[in-house]
């Protein structure tokens, strides 16, 4: 079953067209890596898919829930209550963590499930402790973000996203602000989530990770999907010259 469906997504900023025509579906349990040079539209696509920005045209759905439908070349969004329902269906992890600096690690993780989803406090705390254990931070629950390394903060951000029990997770360059050693920590957590069949769409520059962990790789450039397929095809045997040039540059 498709968790996310995007059809003919377009987005411009004044005269600059950033997304020309993006269509994709993400199936339940699938891990998709989105590659592409800076300025290719990857992050804009992710921001439109997660409703941080409004697309200009196209259809966007989570499962059977409609976020926006295209009418005569213009995206018309659903009512606020429907959009809120859709927002609860995914989690988002940013490159700069976006933790609340004045909350402890545990409070960062439990805050939204308790106050937004109105779930049982004791139950949420128990689950949050399990999640922190999963990301290797069970001994850091009383720390504040400023007392943690970048990699630890990113792992808290992942635990926080999982605490909402989303149907899928989006990652926007989750390792770009981290040094190589710490990057390995985050990729290990993502690999573990992939093994648990958690649906993920990951915008990344980590070619090796995409090769090993993704079920499907999408290569974007110039606001369009240039090529997509299994990692072996897209990364090892790209058919497009643009993909080849990008990979040579990244791996060179």
PDB file of C-alpha atoms in Angstrom:
ATOM      1  CA  UNK A   1       0.000   0.000   0.000  1.00  0.00           C
ATOM      2  CA  UNK A   2       1.266   3.478  -0.862  1.00  0.00           C
ATOM      3  CA  UNK A   3       1.966   5.566   2.229  1.00  0.00           C
ATOM      4  CA  UNK A   4       2.784   8.667   0.164  1.00  0.00           C
ATOM      5  CA  UNK A   5       1.651   9.607  -3.347  1.00  0.00           C
ATOM      6  CA  UNK A   6       2.911  12.694  -5.172  1.00  0.00           C
ATOM      7  CA  UNK A   7       1.699  13.512  -8.673  1.00  0.00           C
ATOM      8  CA  UNK A   8       2.955  16.342 -10.866  1.00  0.00           C
ATOM      9  CA  UNK A   9       4.229  18.479  -7.974  1.00  0.00           C
ATOM     10  CA  UNK A  10       5.387  21.923  -9.068  1.00  0.00           C
ATOM     11  CA  UNK A  11       6.898  24.735  -7.028  1.00  0.00           C
ATOM     12  CA  UNK A  12       8.309  28.146  -7.978  1.00  0.00           C
ATOM     13  CA  UNK A  13       9.719  31.050  -6.006  1.00  0.00           C
ATOM     14  CA  UNK A  14       8.747  34.107  -8.053  1.00  0.00           C
ATOM     15  CA  UNK A  15      10.442  33.506 -11.422  1.00  0.00           C
ATOM     16  CA  UNK A  16      12.562  30.562 -10.316  1.00  0.00           C
ATOM     17  CA  UNK A  17      10.971  27.161 -10.969  1.00  0.00           C
ATOM     18  CA  UNK A  18      12.449  24.805  -8.370  1.00  0.00           C
ATOM     19  CA  UNK A  19      10.212  21.769  -9.006  1.00  0.00           C
ATOM     20  CA  UNK A  20       9.054  21.245 -12.586  1.00  0.00           C
ATOM     21  CA  UNK A  21       7.084  17.991 -12.408  1.00  0.00           C
ATOM     22  CA  UNK A  22       7.698  15.513  -9.583  1.00  0.00           C
ATOM     23  CA  UNK A  23       5.722  12.266  -9.278  1.00  0.00           C
ATOM     24  CA  UNK A  24       6.507   9.389  -6.911  1.00  0.00           C
ATOM     25  CA  UNK A  25       4.905   6.857  -4.603  1.00  0.00           C
ATOM     26  CA  UNK A  26       6.411   5.472  -1.420  1.00  0.00           C
ATOM     27  CA  UNK A  27       5.183   2.004  -0.450  1.00  0.00           C
ATOM     28  CA  UNK A  28       4.843   0.767   3.111  1.00  0.00           C
ATOM     29  CA  UNK A  29       8.177  -0.521   4.465  1.00  0.00           C
ATOM     30  CA  UNK A  30      10.174   0.999   1.614  1.00  0.00           C
ATOM     31  CA  UNK A  31      13.398   2.976   2.106  1.00  0.00           C
ATOM     32  CA  UNK A  32      13.987   5.583  -0.591  1.00  0.00           C
ATOM     33  CA  UNK A  33      17.193   7.585  -0.920  1.00  0.00           C
ATOM     34  CA  UNK A  34      16.950  10.850  -2.851  1.00  0.00           C
ATOM     35  CA  UNK A  35      20.248  11.978  -4.385  1.00  0.00           C
ATOM     36  CA  UNK A  36      21.112  15.028  -6.419  1.00  0.00           C
ATOM     37  CA  UNK A  37      23.340  18.104  -6.559  1.00  0.00           C
ATOM     38  CA  UNK A  38      22.668  21.198  -4.449  1.00  0.00           C
ATOM     39  CA  UNK A  39      19.852  23.213  -5.956  1.00  0.00           C
ATOM     40  CA  UNK A  40      18.256  20.182  -7.615  1.00  0.00           C
ATOM     41  CA  UNK A  41      15.013  20.613  -5.638  1.00  0.00           C
ATOM     42  CA  UNK A  42      15.424  17.691  -3.215  1.00  0.00           C
ATOM     43  CA  UNK A  43      14.812  19.668  -0.027  1.00  0.00           C
ATOM     44  CA  UNK A  44      11.998  21.691  -1.606  1.00  0.00           C
ATOM     45  CA  UNK A  45      10.272  18.458  -2.643  1.00  0.00           C
ATOM     46  CA  UNK A  46      10.618  17.180   0.931  1.00  0.00           C
ATOM     47  CA  UNK A  47       9.339  20.472   2.391  1.00  0.00           C
ATOM     48  CA  UNK A  48       6.299  20.396   0.097  1.00  0.00           C
ATOM     49  CA  UNK A  49       5.633  16.718   0.882  1.00  0.00           C
ATOM     50  CA  UNK A  50       5.696  17.488   4.613  1.00  0.00           C
ATOM     51  CA  UNK A  51       3.544  20.634   4.283  1.00  0.00           C
ATOM     52  CA  UNK A  52       6.265  22.991   5.481  1.00  0.00           C
ATOM     53  CA  UNK A  53       5.705  24.732   2.160  1.00  0.00           C
ATOM     54  CA  UNK A  54       2.763  24.760  -0.221  1.00  0.00           C
ATOM     55  CA  UNK A  55       3.253  23.378  -3.689  1.00  0.00           C
ATOM     56  CA  UNK A  56       1.845  25.405  -6.592  1.00  0.00           C
ATOM     57  CA  UNK A  57       0.366  22.495  -8.523  1.00  0.00           C
ATOM     58  CA  UNK A  58      -0.056  18.748  -8.203  1.00  0.00           C
ATOM     59  CA  UNK A  59      -1.664  16.088  -6.002  1.00  0.00           C
ATOM     60  CA  UNK A  60      -0.422  14.986  -2.575  1.00  0.00           C
ATOM     61  CA  UNK A  61      -1.853  12.093  -0.547  1.00  0.00           C
ATOM     62  CA  UNK A  62      -0.980  10.085   2.566  1.00  0.00           C
ATOM     63  CA  UNK A  63      -2.626   6.679   2.201  1.00  0.00           C
ATOM     64  CA  UNK A  64      -6.216   7.542   1.271  1.00  0.00           C
ATOM     65  CA  UNK A  65      -6.048  10.996   2.894  1.00  0.00           C
ATOM     66  CA  UNK A  66      -5.893  13.897   0.451  1.00  0.00           C
ATOM     67  CA  UNK A  67      -3.575  16.789   1.358  1.00  0.00           C
ATOM     68  CA  UNK A  68      -3.978  18.654  -1.931  1.00  0.00           C
ATOM     69  CA  UNK A  69      -5.647  18.048  -5.280  1.00  0.00           C
ATOM     70  CA  UNK A  70      -4.811  19.721  -8.550  1.00  0.00           C
ATOM     71  CA  UNK A  71      -7.587  21.813 -10.091  1.00  0.00           C
ATOM     72  CA  UNK A  72      -6.757  23.375 -13.444  1.00  0.00           C
ATOM     73  CA  UNK A  73      -3.033  23.514 -12.695  1.00  0.00           C
ATOM     74  CA  UNK A  74      -3.342  24.803  -9.123  1.00  0.00           C
ATOM     75  CA  UNK A  75      -2.950  22.808  -5.911  1.00  0.00           C
ATOM     76  CA  UNK A  76      -6.034  23.158  -3.708  1.00  0.00           C
ATOM     77  CA  UNK A  77      -5.422  22.090  -0.128  1.00  0.00           C
ATOM     78  CA  UNK A  78      -7.783  20.158   2.140  1.00  0.00           C
ATOM     79  CA  UNK A  79      -9.351  21.735   5.221  1.00  0.00           C
ATOM     80  CA  UNK A  80      -7.294  22.288   8.356  1.00  0.00           C
ATOM     81  CA  UNK A  81      -8.653  19.237  10.267  1.00  0.00           C
ATOM     82  CA  UNK A  82      -7.776  16.909   7.375  1.00  0.00           C
ATOM     83  CA  UNK A  83      -4.299  18.410   7.086  1.00  0.00           C
ATOM     84  CA  UNK A  84      -3.700  17.891  10.805  1.00  0.00           C
ATOM     85  CA  UNK A  85      -4.632  14.221  10.437  1.00  0.00           C
ATOM     86  CA  UNK A  86      -2.112  13.905   7.599  1.00  0.00           C
ATOM     87  CA  UNK A  87       0.602  15.686   9.602  1.00  0.00           C
ATOM     88  CA  UNK A  88       0.282  13.006  12.289  1.00  0.00           C
ATOM     89  CA  UNK A  89       1.087  10.336   9.710  1.00  0.00           C
ATOM     90  CA  UNK A  90       4.760  11.258   9.249  1.00  0.00           C
ATOM     91  CA  UNK A  91       7.803  12.330  11.222  1.00  0.00           C
ATOM     92  CA  UNK A  92      10.534  14.681  10.045  1.00  0.00           C
ATOM     93  CA  UNK A  93      14.203  14.797  11.049  1.00  0.00           C
ATOM     94  CA  UNK A  94      16.129  17.932  10.041  1.00  0.00           C
ATOM     95  CA  UNK A  95      19.841  18.381   9.385  1.00  0.00           C
ATOM     96  CA  UNK A  96      20.134  20.850  12.287  1.00  0.00           C
ATOM     97  CA  UNK A  97      18.218  18.706  14.837  1.00  0.00           C
ATOM     98  CA  UNK A  98      15.632  21.388  15.877  1.00  0.00           C
ATOM     99  CA  UNK A  99      15.489  20.190  19.490  1.00  0.00           C
ATOM    100  CA  UNK A 100      14.023  22.411  22.213  1.00  0.00           C
ATOM    101  CA  UNK A 101      17.135  23.725  24.010  1.00  0.00           C
ATOM    102  CA  UNK A 102      15.339  24.306  27.337  1.00  0.00           C
ATOM    103  CA  UNK A 103      13.891  20.749  27.491  1.00  0.00           C
ATOM    104  CA  UNK A 104      15.776  17.678  28.668  1.00  0.00           C
ATOM    105  CA  UNK A 105      16.328  14.832  26.208  1.00  0.00           C
ATOM    106  CA  UNK A 106      13.378  12.891  27.669  1.00  0.00           C
ATOM    107  CA  UNK A 107      11.059  15.916  27.582  1.00  0.00           C
ATOM    108  CA  UNK A 108      12.014  16.585  23.945  1.00  0.00           C
ATOM    109  CA  UNK A 109      10.865  13.052  23.097  1.00  0.00           C
ATOM    110  CA  UNK A 110       7.647  12.906  25.173  1.00  0.00           C
ATOM    111  CA  UNK A 111       6.326  16.433  24.687  1.00  0.00           C
ATOM    112  CA  UNK A 112       4.413  16.058  21.410  1.00  0.00           C
ATOM    113  CA  UNK A 113       2.887  12.587  22.046  1.00  0.00           C
ATOM    114  CA  UNK A 114       1.486  13.882  25.363  1.00  0.00           C
ATOM    115  CA  UNK A 115       0.371  17.369  24.321  1.00  0.00           C
ATOM    116  CA  UNK A 116      -0.418  16.965  20.633  1.00  0.00           C
ATOM    117  CA  UNK A 117      -1.617  13.358  20.500  1.00  0.00           C
ATOM    118  CA  UNK A 118      -3.050  13.465  24.061  1.00  0.00           C
ATOM    119  CA  UNK A 119      -1.670  10.027  24.879  1.00  0.00           C
ATOM    120  CA  UNK A 120      -1.245   8.524  28.342  1.00  0.00           C
ATOM    121  CA  UNK A 121       1.746  10.165  30.024  1.00  0.00           C
ATOM    122  CA  UNK A 122       3.164   7.055  31.751  1.00  0.00           C
ATOM    123  CA  UNK A 123       2.821   5.006  28.591  1.00  0.00           C
ATOM    124  CA  UNK A 124       4.597   7.685  26.527  1.00  0.00           C
ATOM    125  CA  UNK A 125       7.434   7.972  29.073  1.00  0.00           C
ATOM    126  CA  UNK A 126       7.912   4.182  29.008  1.00  0.00           C
ATOM    127  CA  UNK A 127       8.001   4.142  25.188  1.00  0.00           C
ATOM    128  CA  UNK A 128      10.364   7.143  25.091  1.00  0.00           C
ATOM    129  CA  UNK A 129      12.831   5.350  27.367  1.00  0.00           C
ATOM    130  CA  UNK A 130      12.708   2.338  25.030  1.00  0.00           C
ATOM    131  CA  UNK A 131      13.343   4.589  22.027  1.00  0.00           C
ATOM    132  CA  UNK A 132      16.300   6.280  23.720  1.00  0.00           C
ATOM    133  CA  UNK A 133      17.697   2.833  24.430  1.00  0.00           C
ATOM    134  CA  UNK A 134      17.212   1.922  20.772  1.00  0.00           C
ATOM    135  CA  UNK A 135      19.297   4.925  19.656  1.00  0.00           C
ATOM    136  CA  UNK A 136      21.932   4.291  22.353  1.00  0.00           C
ATOM    137  CA  UNK A 137      21.086   7.223  24.641  1.00  0.00           C
ATOM    138  CA  UNK A 138      19.401   5.576  27.618  1.00  0.00           C
ATOM    139  CA  UNK A 139      21.906   7.239  29.973  1.00  0.00           C
ATOM    140  CA  UNK A 140      21.253  10.754  28.595  1.00  0.00           C
ATOM    141  CA  UNK A 141      17.560  11.321  29.349  1.00  0.00           C
ATOM    142  CA  UNK A 142      18.198  14.088  31.914  1.00  0.00           C
ATOM    143  CA  UNK A 143      20.758  15.924  29.753  1.00  0.00           C
ATOM    144  CA  UNK A 144      19.988  19.095  27.799  1.00  0.00           C
ATOM    145  CA  UNK A 145      20.748  19.343  24.045  1.00  0.00           C
ATOM    146  CA  UNK A 146      23.720  21.687  24.666  1.00  0.00           C
ATOM    147  CA  UNK A 147      25.386  18.901  26.700  1.00  0.00           C
ATOM    148  CA  UNK A 148      25.261  16.475  23.762  1.00  0.00           C
ATOM    149  CA  UNK A 149      27.388  16.024  20.643  1.00  0.00           C
ATOM    150  CA  UNK A 150      25.835  16.697  17.233  1.00  0.00           C
ATOM    151  CA  UNK A 151      25.424  12.971  16.617  1.00  0.00           C
ATOM    152  CA  UNK A 152      23.698  12.480  19.967  1.00  0.00           C
ATOM    153  CA  UNK A 153      21.351  15.400  19.250  1.00  0.00           C
ATOM    154  CA  UNK A 154      20.479  13.876  15.896  1.00  0.00           C
ATOM    155  CA  UNK A 155      19.718  10.540  17.566  1.00  0.00           C
ATOM    156  CA  UNK A 156      17.396  12.336  20.026  1.00  0.00           C
ATOM    157  CA  UNK A 157      15.685  13.943  17.012  1.00  0.00           C
ATOM    158  CA  UNK A 158      15.169  10.472  15.492  1.00  0.00           C
ATOM    159  CA  UNK A 159      13.749   9.126  18.785  1.00  0.00           C
ATOM    160  CA  UNK A 160      11.453  12.168  18.984  1.00  0.00           C
ATOM    161  CA  UNK A 161      10.137  11.546  15.464  1.00  0.00           C
ATOM    162  CA  UNK A 162       9.547   7.835  16.228  1.00  0.00           C
ATOM    163  CA  UNK A 163       7.697   8.681  19.461  1.00  0.00           C
ATOM    164  CA  UNK A 164       4.803  10.034  17.377  1.00  0.00           C
ATOM    165  CA  UNK A 165       4.338   6.535  15.863  1.00  0.00           C
ATOM    166  CA  UNK A 166       4.345   7.900  12.308  1.00  0.00           C
ATOM    167  CA  UNK A 167       3.622   5.798   9.241  1.00  0.00           C
ATOM    168  CA  UNK A 168       6.748   7.139   7.595  1.00  0.00           C
ATOM    169  CA  UNK A 169       9.831   9.212   8.378  1.00  0.00           C
ATOM    170  CA  UNK A 170      11.445  11.927   6.276  1.00  0.00           C
ATOM    171  CA  UNK A 171      15.117  12.820   6.703  1.00  0.00           C
ATOM    172  CA  UNK A 172      16.579  15.974   5.174  1.00  0.00           C
ATOM    173  CA  UNK A 173      20.352  15.493   4.892  1.00  0.00           C
ATOM    174  CA  UNK A 174      20.505  13.946   8.397  1.00  0.00           C
ATOM    175  CA  UNK A 175      24.318  13.734   8.390  1.00  0.00           C
ATOM    176  CA  UNK A 176      25.347  16.903   6.546  1.00  0.00           C
ATOM    177  CA  UNK A 177      26.085  18.870   9.743  1.00  0.00           C
ATOM    178  CA  UNK A 178      28.161  16.039  11.233  1.00  0.00           C
ATOM    179  CA  UNK A 179      31.743  14.878  10.893  1.00  0.00           C
ATOM    180  CA  UNK A 180      32.456  11.439   9.339  1.00  0.00           C
ATOM    181  CA  UNK A 181      32.853   9.515  12.587  1.00  0.00           C
ATOM    182  CA  UNK A 182      29.537  10.797  13.931  1.00  0.00           C
ATOM    183  CA  UNK A 183      27.885  10.286  10.541  1.00  0.00           C
ATOM    184  CA  UNK A 184      28.581   6.565  10.933  1.00  0.00           C
ATOM    185  CA  UNK A 185      26.553   6.554  14.209  1.00  0.00           C
ATOM    186  CA  UNK A 186      23.512   8.057  12.498  1.00  0.00           C
ATOM    187  CA  UNK A 187      23.750   5.768   9.468  1.00  0.00           C
ATOM    188  CA  UNK A 188      23.849   2.792  11.841  1.00  0.00           C
ATOM    189  CA  UNK A 189      20.560   3.924  13.435  1.00  0.00           C
ATOM    190  CA  UNK A 190      18.994   4.433   9.987  1.00  0.00           C
ATOM    191  CA  UNK A 191      20.164   0.988   8.908  1.00  0.00           C
ATOM    192  CA  UNK A 192      18.542  -0.487  12.025  1.00  0.00           C
ATOM    193  CA  UNK A 193      15.242   1.299  11.228  1.00  0.00           C
ATOM    194  CA  UNK A 194      15.409   0.002   7.635  1.00  0.00           C
ATOM    195  CA  UNK A 195      15.785  -3.549   8.977  1.00  0.00           C
ATOM    196  CA  UNK A 196      12.626  -2.976  11.020  1.00  0.00           C
ATOM    197  CA  UNK A 197      10.840  -2.051   7.782  1.00  0.00           C
ATOM    198  CA  UNK A 198      10.124   1.516   8.850  1.00  0.00           C
ATOM    199  CA  UNK A 199       9.066   3.507   5.788  1.00  0.00           C
ATOM    200  CA  UNK A 200      11.650   6.221   5.112  1.00  0.00           C
ATOM    201  CA  UNK A 201      12.462   8.851   2.528  1.00  0.00           C
ATOM    202  CA  UNK A 202      16.006  10.109   3.016  1.00  0.00           C
ATOM    203  CA  UNK A 203      17.519  13.081   1.173  1.00  0.00           C
ATOM    204  CA  UNK A 204      21.234  12.335   1.430  1.00  0.00           C
ATOM    205  CA  UNK A 205      24.709  12.712  -0.061  1.00  0.00           C
ATOM    206  CA  UNK A 206      25.804   9.363   1.399  1.00  0.00           C
ATOM    207  CA  UNK A 207      26.159   7.299  -1.776  1.00  0.00           C
ATOM    208  CA  UNK A 208      27.495   4.178  -0.028  1.00  0.00           C
ATOM    209  CA  UNK A 209      24.632   4.238   2.466  1.00  0.00           C
ATOM    210  CA  UNK A 210      22.087   4.619  -0.363  1.00  0.00           C
ATOM    211  CA  UNK A 211      23.698   1.698  -2.160  1.00  0.00           C
ATOM    212  CA  UNK A 212      23.516  -0.606   0.881  1.00  0.00           C
ATOM    213  CA  UNK A 213      20.288   0.412   2.606  1.00  0.00           C
ATOM    214  CA  UNK A 214      17.824   1.924   0.112  1.00  0.00           C
ATOM    215  CA  UNK A 215      15.282  -0.207  -1.723  1.00  0.00           C
ATOM    216  CA  UNK A 216      15.022   2.499  -4.357  1.00  0.00           C
ATOM    217  CA  UNK A 217      17.183   5.454  -5.325  1.00  0.00           C
ATOM    218  CA  UNK A 218      15.793   8.613  -6.912  1.00  0.00           C
ATOM    219  CA  UNK A 219      18.203  10.992  -8.629  1.00  0.00           C
ATOM    220  CA  UNK A 220      16.940  14.568  -8.972  1.00  0.00           C
ATOM    221  CA  UNK A 221      18.431  17.418 -10.952  1.00  0.00           C
ATOM    222  CA  UNK A 222      16.973  20.687 -12.200  1.00  0.00           C
ATOM    223  CA  UNK A 223      13.623  20.148 -10.456  1.00  0.00           C
ATOM    224  CA  UNK A 224      12.832  16.814 -12.101  1.00  0.00           C
ATOM    225  CA  UNK A 225      13.417  13.139 -11.365  1.00  0.00           C
ATOM    226  CA  UNK A 226      16.127  12.223 -13.853  1.00  0.00           C
ATOM    227  CA  UNK A 227      16.317   8.556 -12.966  1.00  0.00           C
ATOM    228  CA  UNK A 228      15.007   6.091 -10.388  1.00  0.00           C
ATOM    229  CA  UNK A 229      15.352   2.403  -9.670  1.00  0.00           C
ATOM    230  CA  UNK A 230      17.137  -0.060  -7.418  1.00  0.00           C
ATOM    231  CA  UNK A 231      20.557   1.123  -6.111  1.00  0.00           C
ATOM    232  CA  UNK A 232      22.425  -1.306  -8.345  1.00  0.00           C
ATOM    233  CA  UNK A 233      20.905   0.272 -11.455  1.00  0.00           C
ATOM    234  CA  UNK A 234      20.996   3.954 -10.497  1.00  0.00           C
ATOM    235  CA  UNK A 235      24.313   4.036  -8.611  1.00  0.00           C
ATOM    236  CA  UNK A 236      26.327   1.286 -10.288  1.00  0.00           C
ATOM    237  CA  UNK A 237      24.883   1.454 -13.823  1.00  0.00           C
ATOM    238  CA  UNK A 238      23.274   4.895 -14.292  1.00  0.00           C
ATOM    239  CA  UNK A 239      21.646   5.446 -17.667  1.00  0.00           C
ATOM    240  CA  UNK A 240      21.648   9.250 -17.589  1.00  0.00           C
ATOM    241  CA  UNK A 241      24.752  11.327 -18.239  1.00  0.00           C
ATOM    242  CA  UNK A 242      23.650  13.729 -15.487  1.00  0.00           C
ATOM    243  CA  UNK A 243      23.545  10.903 -12.948  1.00  0.00           C
ATOM    244  CA  UNK A 244      26.947   9.610 -14.084  1.00  0.00           C
ATOM    245  CA  UNK A 245      28.534  13.062 -13.771  1.00  0.00           C
ATOM    246  CA  UNK A 246      27.077  13.586 -10.277  1.00  0.00           C
ATOM    247  CA  UNK A 247      28.230  10.184  -9.007  1.00  0.00           C
ATOM    248  CA  UNK A 248      31.743  10.624 -10.425  1.00  0.00           C
ATOM    249  CA  UNK A 249      31.990  13.977  -8.666  1.00  0.00           C
ATOM    250  CA  UNK A 250      30.705  12.547  -5.357  1.00  0.00           C
ATOM    251  CA  UNK A 251      32.836   9.421  -5.433  1.00  0.00           C
ATOM    252  CA  UNK A 252      35.877  11.100  -6.972  1.00  0.00           C
TER     253      UNK A 252
END
